[in-house]
PDB file of C-alpha atoms in Angstrom:
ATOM      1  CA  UNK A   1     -17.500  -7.049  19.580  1.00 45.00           C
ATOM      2  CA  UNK A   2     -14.315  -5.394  20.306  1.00 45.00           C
ATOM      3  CA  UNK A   3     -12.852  -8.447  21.613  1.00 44.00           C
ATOM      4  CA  UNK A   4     -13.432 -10.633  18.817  1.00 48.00           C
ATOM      5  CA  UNK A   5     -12.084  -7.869  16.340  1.00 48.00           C
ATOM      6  CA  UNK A   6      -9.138  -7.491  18.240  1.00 44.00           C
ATOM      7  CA  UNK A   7      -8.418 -11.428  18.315  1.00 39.00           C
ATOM      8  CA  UNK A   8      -8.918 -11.250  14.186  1.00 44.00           C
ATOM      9  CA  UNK A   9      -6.382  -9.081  13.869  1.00 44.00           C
ATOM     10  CA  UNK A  10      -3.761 -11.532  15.340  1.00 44.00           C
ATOM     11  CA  UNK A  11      -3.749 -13.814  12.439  1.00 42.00           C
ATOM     12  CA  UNK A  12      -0.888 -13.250  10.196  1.00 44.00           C
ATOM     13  CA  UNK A  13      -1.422 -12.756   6.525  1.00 45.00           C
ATOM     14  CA  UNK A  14       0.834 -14.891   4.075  1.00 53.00           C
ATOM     15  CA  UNK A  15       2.769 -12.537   1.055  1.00 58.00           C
ATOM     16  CA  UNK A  16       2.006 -14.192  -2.163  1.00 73.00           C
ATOM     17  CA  UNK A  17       5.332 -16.556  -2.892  1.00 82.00           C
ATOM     18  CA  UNK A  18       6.113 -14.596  -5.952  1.00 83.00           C
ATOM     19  CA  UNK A  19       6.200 -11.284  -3.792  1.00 81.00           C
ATOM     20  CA  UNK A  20       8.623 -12.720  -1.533  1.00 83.00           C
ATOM     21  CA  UNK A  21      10.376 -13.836  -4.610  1.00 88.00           C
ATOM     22  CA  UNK A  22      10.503 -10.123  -6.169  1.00 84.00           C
ATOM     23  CA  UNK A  23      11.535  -8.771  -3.328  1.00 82.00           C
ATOM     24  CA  UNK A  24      14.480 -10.550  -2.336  1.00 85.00           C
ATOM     25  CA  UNK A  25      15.705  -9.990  -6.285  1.00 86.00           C
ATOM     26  CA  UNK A  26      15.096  -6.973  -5.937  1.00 81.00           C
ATOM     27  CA  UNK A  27      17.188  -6.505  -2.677  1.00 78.00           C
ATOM     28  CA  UNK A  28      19.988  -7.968  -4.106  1.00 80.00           C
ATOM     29  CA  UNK A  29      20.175  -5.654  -7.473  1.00 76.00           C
ATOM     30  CA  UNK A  30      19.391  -2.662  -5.351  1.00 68.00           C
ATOM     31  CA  UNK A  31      22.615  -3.530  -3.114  1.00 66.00           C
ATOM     32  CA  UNK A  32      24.262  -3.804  -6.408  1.00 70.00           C
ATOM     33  CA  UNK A  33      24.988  -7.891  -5.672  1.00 79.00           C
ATOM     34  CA  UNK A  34      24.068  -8.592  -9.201  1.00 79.00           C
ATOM     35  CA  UNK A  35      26.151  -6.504 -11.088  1.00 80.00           C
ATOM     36  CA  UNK A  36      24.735  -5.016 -14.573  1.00 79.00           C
ATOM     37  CA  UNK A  37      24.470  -7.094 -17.076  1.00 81.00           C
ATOM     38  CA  UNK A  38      25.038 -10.422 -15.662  1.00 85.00           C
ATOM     39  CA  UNK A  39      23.090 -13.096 -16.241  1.00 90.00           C
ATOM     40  CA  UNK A  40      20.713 -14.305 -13.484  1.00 90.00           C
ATOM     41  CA  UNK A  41      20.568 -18.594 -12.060  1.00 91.00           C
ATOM     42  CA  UNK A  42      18.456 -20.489 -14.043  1.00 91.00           C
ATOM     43  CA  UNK A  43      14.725 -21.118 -13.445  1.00 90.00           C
ATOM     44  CA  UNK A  44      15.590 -24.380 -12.005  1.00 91.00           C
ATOM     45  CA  UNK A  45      18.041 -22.374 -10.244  1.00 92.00           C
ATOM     46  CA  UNK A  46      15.786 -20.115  -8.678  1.00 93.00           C
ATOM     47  CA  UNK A  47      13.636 -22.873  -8.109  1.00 93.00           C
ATOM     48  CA  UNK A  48      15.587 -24.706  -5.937  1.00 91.00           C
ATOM     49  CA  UNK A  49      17.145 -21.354  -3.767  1.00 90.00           C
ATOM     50  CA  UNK A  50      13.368 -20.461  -3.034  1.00 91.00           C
ATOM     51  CA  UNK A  51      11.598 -23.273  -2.762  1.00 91.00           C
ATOM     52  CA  UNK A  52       9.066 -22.516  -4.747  1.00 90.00           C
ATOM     53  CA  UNK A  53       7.440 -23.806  -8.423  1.00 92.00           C
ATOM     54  CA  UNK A  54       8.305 -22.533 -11.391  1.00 91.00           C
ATOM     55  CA  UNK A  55       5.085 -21.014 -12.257  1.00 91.00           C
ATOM     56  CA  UNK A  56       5.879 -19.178  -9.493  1.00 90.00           C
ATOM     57  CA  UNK A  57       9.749 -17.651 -10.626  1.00 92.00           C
ATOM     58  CA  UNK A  58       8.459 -17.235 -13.710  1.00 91.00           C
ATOM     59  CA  UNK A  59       5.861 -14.910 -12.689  1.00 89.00           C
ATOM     60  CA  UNK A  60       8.439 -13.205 -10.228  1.00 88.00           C
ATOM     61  CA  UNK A  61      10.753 -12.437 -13.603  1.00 89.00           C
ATOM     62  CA  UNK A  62       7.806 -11.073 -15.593  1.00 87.00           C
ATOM     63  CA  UNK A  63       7.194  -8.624 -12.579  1.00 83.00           C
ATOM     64  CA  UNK A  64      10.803  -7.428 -12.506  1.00 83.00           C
ATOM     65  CA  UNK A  65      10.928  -7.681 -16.228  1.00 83.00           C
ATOM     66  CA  UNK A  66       8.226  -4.906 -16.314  1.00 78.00           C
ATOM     67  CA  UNK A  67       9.312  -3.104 -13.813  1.00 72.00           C
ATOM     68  CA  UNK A  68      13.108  -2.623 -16.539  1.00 74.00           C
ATOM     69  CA  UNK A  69      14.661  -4.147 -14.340  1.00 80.00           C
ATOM     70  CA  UNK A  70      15.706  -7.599 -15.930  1.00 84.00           C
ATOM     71  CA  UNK A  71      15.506  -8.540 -19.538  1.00 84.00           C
ATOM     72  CA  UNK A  72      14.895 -12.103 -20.915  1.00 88.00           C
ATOM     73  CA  UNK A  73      17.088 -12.982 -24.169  1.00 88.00           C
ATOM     74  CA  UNK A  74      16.026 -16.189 -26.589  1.00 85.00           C
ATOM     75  CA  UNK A  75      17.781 -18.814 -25.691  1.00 85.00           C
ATOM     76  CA  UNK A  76      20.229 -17.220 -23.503  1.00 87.00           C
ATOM     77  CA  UNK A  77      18.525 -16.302 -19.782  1.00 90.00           C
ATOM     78  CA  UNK A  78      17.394 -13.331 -17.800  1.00 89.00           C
ATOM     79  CA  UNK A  79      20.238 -10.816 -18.126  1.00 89.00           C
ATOM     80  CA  UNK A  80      20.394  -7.827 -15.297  1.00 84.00           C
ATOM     81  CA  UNK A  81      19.222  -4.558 -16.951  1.00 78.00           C
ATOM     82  CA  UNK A  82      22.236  -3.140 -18.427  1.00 67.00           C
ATOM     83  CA  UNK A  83      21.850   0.440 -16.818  1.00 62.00           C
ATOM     84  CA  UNK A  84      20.014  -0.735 -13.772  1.00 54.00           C
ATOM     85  CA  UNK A  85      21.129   2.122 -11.717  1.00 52.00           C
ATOM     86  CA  UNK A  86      19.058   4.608 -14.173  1.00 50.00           C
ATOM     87  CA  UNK A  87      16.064   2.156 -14.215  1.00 53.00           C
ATOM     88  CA  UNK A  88      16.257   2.306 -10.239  1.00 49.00           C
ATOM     89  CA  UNK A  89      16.478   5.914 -10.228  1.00 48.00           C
ATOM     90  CA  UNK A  90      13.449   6.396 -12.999  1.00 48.00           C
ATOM     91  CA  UNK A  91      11.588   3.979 -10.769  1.00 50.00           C
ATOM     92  CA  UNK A  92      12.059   5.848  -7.370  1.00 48.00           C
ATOM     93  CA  UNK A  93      11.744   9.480  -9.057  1.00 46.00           C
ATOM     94  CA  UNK A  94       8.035   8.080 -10.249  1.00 47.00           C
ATOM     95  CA  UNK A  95       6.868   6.965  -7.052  1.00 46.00           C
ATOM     96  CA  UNK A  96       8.264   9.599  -5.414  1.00 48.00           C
ATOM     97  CA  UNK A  97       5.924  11.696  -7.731  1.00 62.00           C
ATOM     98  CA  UNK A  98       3.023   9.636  -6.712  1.00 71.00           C
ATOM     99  CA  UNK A  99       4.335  10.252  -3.011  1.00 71.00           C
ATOM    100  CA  UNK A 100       3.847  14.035  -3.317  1.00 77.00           C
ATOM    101  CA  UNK A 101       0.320  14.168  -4.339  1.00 82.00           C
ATOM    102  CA  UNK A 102      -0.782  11.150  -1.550  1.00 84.00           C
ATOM    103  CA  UNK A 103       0.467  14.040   0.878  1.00 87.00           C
ATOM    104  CA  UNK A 104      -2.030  16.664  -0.956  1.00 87.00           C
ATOM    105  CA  UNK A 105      -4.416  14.046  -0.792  1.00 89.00           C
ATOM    106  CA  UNK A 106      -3.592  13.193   2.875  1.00 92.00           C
ATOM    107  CA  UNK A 107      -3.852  16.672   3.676  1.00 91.00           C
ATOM    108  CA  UNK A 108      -7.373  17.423   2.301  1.00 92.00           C
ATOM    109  CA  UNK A 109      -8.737  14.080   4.075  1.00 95.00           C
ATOM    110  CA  UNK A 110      -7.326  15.141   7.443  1.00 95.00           C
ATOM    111  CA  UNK A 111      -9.271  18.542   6.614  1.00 94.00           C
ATOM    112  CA  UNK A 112     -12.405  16.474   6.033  1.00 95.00           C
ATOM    113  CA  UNK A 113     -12.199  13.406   7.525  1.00 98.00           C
ATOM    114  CA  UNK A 114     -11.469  14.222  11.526  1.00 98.00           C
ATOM    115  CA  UNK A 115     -14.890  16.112  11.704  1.00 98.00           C
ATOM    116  CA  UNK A 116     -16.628  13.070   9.894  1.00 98.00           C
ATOM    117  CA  UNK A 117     -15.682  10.281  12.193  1.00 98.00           C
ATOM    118  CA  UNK A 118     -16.765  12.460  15.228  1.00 98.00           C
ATOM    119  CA  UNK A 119     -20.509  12.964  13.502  1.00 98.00           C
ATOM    120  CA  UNK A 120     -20.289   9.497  12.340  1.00 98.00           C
ATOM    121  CA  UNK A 121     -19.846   8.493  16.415  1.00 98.00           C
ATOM    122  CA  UNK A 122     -22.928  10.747  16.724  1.00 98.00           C
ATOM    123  CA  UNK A 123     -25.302  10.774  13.734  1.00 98.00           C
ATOM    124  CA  UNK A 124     -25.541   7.605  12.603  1.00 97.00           C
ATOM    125  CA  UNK A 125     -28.255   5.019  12.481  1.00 97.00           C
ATOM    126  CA  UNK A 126     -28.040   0.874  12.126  1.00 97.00           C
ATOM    127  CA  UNK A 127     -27.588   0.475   8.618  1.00 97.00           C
ATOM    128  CA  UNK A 128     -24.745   3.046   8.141  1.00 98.00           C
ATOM    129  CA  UNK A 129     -23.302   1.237  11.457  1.00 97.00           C
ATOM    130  CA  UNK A 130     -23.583  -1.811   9.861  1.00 97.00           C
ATOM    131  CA  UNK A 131     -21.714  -0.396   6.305  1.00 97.00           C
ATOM    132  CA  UNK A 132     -18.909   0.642   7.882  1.00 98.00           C
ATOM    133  CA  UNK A 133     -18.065  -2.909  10.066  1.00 98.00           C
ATOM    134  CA  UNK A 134     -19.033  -4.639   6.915  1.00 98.00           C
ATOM    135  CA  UNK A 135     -15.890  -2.494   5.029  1.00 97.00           C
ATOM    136  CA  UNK A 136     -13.645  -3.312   7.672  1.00 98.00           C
ATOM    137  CA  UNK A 137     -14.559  -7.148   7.780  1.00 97.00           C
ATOM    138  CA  UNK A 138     -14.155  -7.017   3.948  1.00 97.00           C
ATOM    139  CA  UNK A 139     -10.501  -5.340   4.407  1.00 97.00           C
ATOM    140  CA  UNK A 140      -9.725  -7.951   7.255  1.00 96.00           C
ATOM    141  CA  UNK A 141     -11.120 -10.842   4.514  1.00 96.00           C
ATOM    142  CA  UNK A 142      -9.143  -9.534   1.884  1.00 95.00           C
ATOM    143  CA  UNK A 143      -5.906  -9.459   3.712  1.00 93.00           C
ATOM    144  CA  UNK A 144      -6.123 -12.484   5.191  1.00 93.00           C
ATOM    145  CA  UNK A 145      -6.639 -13.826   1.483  1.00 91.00           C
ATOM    146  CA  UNK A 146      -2.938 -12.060  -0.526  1.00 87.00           C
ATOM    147  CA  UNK A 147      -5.547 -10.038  -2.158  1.00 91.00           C
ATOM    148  CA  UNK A 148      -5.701  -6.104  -2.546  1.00 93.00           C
ATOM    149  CA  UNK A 149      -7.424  -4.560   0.204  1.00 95.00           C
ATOM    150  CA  UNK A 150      -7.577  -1.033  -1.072  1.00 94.00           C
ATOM    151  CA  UNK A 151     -10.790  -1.148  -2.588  1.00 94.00           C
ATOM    152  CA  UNK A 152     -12.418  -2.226   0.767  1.00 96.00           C
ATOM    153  CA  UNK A 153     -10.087   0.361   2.725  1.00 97.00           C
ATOM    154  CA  UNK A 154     -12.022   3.008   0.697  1.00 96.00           C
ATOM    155  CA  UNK A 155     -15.144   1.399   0.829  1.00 97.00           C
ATOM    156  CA  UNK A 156     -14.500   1.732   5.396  1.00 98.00           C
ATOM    157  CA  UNK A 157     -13.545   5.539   4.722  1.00 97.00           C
ATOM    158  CA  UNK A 158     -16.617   6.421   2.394  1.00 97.00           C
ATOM    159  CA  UNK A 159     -19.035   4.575   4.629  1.00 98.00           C
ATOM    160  CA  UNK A 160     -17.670   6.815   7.657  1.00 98.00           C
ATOM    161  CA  UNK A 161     -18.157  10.215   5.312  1.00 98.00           C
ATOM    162  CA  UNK A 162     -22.134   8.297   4.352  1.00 97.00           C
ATOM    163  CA  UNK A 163     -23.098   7.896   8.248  1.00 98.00           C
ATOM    164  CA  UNK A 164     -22.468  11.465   8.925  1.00 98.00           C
ATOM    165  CA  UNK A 165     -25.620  12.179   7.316  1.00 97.00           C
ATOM    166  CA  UNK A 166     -24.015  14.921   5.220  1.00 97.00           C
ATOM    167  CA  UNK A 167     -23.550  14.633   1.778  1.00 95.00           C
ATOM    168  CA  UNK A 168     -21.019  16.778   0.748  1.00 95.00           C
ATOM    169  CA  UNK A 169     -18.368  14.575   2.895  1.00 96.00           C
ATOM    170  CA  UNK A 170     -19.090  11.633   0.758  1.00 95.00           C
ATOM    171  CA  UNK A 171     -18.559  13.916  -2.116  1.00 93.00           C
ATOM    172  CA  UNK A 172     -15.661  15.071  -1.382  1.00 92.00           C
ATOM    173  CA  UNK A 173     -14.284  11.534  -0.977  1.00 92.00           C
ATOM    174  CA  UNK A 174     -15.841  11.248  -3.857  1.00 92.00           C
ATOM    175  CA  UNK A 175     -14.111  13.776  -5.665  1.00 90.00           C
ATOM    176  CA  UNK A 176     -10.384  11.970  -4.487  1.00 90.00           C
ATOM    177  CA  UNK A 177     -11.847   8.843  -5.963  1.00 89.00           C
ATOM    178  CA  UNK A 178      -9.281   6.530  -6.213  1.00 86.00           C
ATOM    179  CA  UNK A 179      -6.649   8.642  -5.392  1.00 87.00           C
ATOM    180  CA  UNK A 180      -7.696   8.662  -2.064  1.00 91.00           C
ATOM    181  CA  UNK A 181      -5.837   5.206  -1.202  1.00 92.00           C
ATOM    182  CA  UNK A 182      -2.241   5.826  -2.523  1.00 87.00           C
ATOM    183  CA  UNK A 183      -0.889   2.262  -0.433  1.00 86.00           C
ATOM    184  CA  UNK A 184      -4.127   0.347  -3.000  1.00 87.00           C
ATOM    185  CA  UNK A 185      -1.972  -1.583  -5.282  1.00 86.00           C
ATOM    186  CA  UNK A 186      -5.025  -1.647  -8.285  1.00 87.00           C
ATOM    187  CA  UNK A 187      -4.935   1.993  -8.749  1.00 84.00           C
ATOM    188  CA  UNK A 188      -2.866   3.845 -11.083  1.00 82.00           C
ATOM    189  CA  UNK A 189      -1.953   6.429  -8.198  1.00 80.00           C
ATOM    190  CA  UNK A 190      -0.839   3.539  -6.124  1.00 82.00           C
ATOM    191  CA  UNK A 191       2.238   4.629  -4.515  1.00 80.00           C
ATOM    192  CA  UNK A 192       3.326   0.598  -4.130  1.00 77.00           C
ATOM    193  CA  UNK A 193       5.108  -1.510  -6.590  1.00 70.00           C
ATOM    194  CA  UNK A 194       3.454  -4.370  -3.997  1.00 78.00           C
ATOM    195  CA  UNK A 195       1.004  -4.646  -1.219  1.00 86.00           C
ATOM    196  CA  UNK A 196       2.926  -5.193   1.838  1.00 87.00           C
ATOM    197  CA  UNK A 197       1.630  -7.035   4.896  1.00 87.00           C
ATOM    198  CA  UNK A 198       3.100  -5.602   7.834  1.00 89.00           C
ATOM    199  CA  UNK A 199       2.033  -2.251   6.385  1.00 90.00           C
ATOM    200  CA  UNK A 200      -1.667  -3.024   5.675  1.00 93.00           C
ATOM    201  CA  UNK A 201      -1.851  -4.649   8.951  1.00 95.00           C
ATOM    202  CA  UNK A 202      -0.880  -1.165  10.781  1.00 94.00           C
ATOM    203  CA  UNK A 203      -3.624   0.675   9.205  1.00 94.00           C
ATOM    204  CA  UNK A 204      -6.357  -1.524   9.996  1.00 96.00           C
ATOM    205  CA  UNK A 205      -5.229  -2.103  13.735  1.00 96.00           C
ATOM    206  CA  UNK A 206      -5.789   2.244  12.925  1.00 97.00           C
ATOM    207  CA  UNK A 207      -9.088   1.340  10.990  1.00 97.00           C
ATOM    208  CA  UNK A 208      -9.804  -1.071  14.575  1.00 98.00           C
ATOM    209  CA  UNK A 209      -9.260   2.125  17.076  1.00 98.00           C
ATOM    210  CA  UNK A 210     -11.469   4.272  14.734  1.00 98.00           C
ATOM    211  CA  UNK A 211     -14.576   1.938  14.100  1.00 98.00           C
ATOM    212  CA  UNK A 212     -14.666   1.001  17.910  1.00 98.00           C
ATOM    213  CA  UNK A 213     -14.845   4.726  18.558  1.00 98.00           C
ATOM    214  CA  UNK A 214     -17.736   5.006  16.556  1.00 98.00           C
ATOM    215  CA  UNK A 215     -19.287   1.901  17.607  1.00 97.00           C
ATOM    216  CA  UNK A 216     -19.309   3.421  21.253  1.00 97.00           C
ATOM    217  CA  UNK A 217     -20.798   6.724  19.664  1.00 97.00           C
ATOM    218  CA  UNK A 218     -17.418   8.691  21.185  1.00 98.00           C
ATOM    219  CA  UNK A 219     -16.835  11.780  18.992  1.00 98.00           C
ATOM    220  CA  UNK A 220     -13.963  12.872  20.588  1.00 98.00           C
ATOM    221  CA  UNK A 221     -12.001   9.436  20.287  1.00 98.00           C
ATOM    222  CA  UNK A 222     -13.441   8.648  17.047  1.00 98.00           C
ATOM    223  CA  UNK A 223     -12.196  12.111  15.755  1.00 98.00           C
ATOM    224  CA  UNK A 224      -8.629  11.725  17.166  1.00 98.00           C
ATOM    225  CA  UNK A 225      -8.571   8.131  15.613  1.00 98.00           C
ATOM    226  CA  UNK A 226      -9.078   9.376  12.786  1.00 98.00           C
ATOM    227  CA  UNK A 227      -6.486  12.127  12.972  1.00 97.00           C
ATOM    228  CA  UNK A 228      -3.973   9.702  14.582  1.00 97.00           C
ATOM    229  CA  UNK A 229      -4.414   7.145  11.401  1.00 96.00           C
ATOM    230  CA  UNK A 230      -4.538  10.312   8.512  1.00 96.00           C
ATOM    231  CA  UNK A 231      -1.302  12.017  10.728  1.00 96.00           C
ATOM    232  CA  UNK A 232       0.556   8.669  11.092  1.00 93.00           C
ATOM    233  CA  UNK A 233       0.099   7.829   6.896  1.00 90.00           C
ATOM    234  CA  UNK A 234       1.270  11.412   6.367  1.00 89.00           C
ATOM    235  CA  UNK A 235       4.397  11.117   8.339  1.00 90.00           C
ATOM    236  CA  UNK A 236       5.019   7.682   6.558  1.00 85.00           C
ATOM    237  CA  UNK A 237       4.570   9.358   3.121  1.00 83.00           C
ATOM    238  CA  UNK A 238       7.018  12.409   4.329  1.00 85.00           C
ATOM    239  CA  UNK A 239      10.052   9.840   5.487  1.00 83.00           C
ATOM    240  CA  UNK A 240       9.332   8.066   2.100  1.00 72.00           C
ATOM    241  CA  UNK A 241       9.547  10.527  -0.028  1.00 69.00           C
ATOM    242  CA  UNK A 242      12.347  11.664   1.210  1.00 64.00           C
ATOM    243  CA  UNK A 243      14.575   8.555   1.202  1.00 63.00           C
ATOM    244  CA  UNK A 244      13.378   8.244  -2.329  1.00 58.00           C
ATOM    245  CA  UNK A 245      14.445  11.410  -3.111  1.00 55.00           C
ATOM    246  CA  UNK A 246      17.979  11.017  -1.981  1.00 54.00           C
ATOM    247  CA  UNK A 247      17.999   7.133  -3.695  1.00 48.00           C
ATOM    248  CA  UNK A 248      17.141   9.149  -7.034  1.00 50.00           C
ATOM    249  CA  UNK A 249      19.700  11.795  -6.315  1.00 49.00           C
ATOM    250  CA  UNK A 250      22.629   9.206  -5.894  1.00 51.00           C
ATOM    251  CA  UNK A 251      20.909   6.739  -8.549  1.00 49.00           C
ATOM    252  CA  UNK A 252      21.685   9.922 -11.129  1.00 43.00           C
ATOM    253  CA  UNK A 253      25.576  10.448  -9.811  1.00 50.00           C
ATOM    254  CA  UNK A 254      25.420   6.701 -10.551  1.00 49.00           C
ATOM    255  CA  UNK A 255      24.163   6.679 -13.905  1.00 45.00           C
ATOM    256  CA  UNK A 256      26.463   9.579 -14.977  1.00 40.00           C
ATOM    257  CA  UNK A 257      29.801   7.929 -13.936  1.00 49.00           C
ATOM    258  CA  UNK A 258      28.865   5.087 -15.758  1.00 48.00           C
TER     259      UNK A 258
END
């Protein structure tokens, strides 16, 4: 079994084309290549440079449009936010928010969750066994398909806390709810403006190490899987928040020169 789940995990997951689209914008009026104010190519424009519809651009400019970051005028075009240093800095100072308490959260799972993959290696029985390789099929489906995967990352995590036969683990996961998955895009504590492949990959080659652990009935591996993957998120989370806090620091020097 480990075999095949280890050969799954080769194929490559394709970003949705407006994603790619976003981000490269995004790049670009980050680096401050698109200077405030000025008025972005056309949608046959963008069309062309990407190579993609435009159904496709057009749903890339409503993204960044929400996001403050570009403004459509009648009959004119898609003008560059006039202050977009301020709307970069407002952006990174709320994620970086949102950052902070997935490092609470972080902590209290690595509290929780190191003991519950060991007595999840030990305690549990067929069906739970079967729960949890159904979550991390469902994750491996979902990525493979552009679509969110946190719901199904949770679903791997909770079905760990069920098969140790405890309740009160499950209810503390409970308890985090949604906020235990800061990376899931469809929550409102998501820390991610977009789900990003490379990153979803890493955790479930982490999710991989964990559930074959368990599989094998290995506490001891299956509990320092577990606090490899929680340690590893934390230390991403740490290095992000603080980049983000010195973008929103110079982002605010920016804005008051202006």
């Amino acid at each position: 079994m480990a075999s095949d789940m280890a050969i799954s995990l080769k194929v490559e997951r394709k970003p949705k084309l407006s994603e790619t689209v976003v981000a490269a914008i995004r790049k670009q009026l980050q680096a401050g290549e698109i200077p405030p104010g000025q008025k972005l190519p056309t949608e046959g424009q963008l069309t062309e440079t990407f190579g993609v519809s435009r159904t496709v651009i057009r749903e890339a400019l409503a993204k960044l449009a929400a996001d403050g970051l570009v403004e459509p005028r009648q009959g004119a075009g898609v003008f560059v936010t006039e202050h977009i240093s301020t709307m970069f800095g407002t952006l990174a100072a709320d994620i970086g928010s949102k950052d902070s308490i997935a490092l609470n959260v972080l902590e209290v799972r690595l509290a929780i969750e190191i003991e519950s993959a060991g007595l999840a290696a030990i305690r549990r029985n067929a069906a739970q066994e079967a729960a949890i390789q159904e979550a991390f099929f469902e994750f491996e489906r979902l990525l493979l398909n552009s679509e969110p995967t946190g719901p199904a990352d949770l679903a791997f995590h909770r079905a760990i806390a069920s098969a140790t036969n405890n309740p009160f683990y499950v209810e503390m996961l409970d308890v985090l709810g949604r906020r235990a998955i800061p990376c899931d895009v469809t929550s409102p504590w998501s820390t991610e403006l977009a789900q990003s492949d490379a990153y979803q990959r890493g955790l479930q080659g982490e999710h991989l190490v964990i559930l074959n652990a368990i599989m094998t009935g290995d506490a001891e591996s299956a509990r320092e899987a577990m606090r490899a993957h929680l340690s590893a998120s934390q230390q991403r989370y740490r290095e992000r928040l603080h980049a983000r806090q010195i973008f929103y620091a110079d982002s605010v020097k920016a804005a008051a020169t202006e």
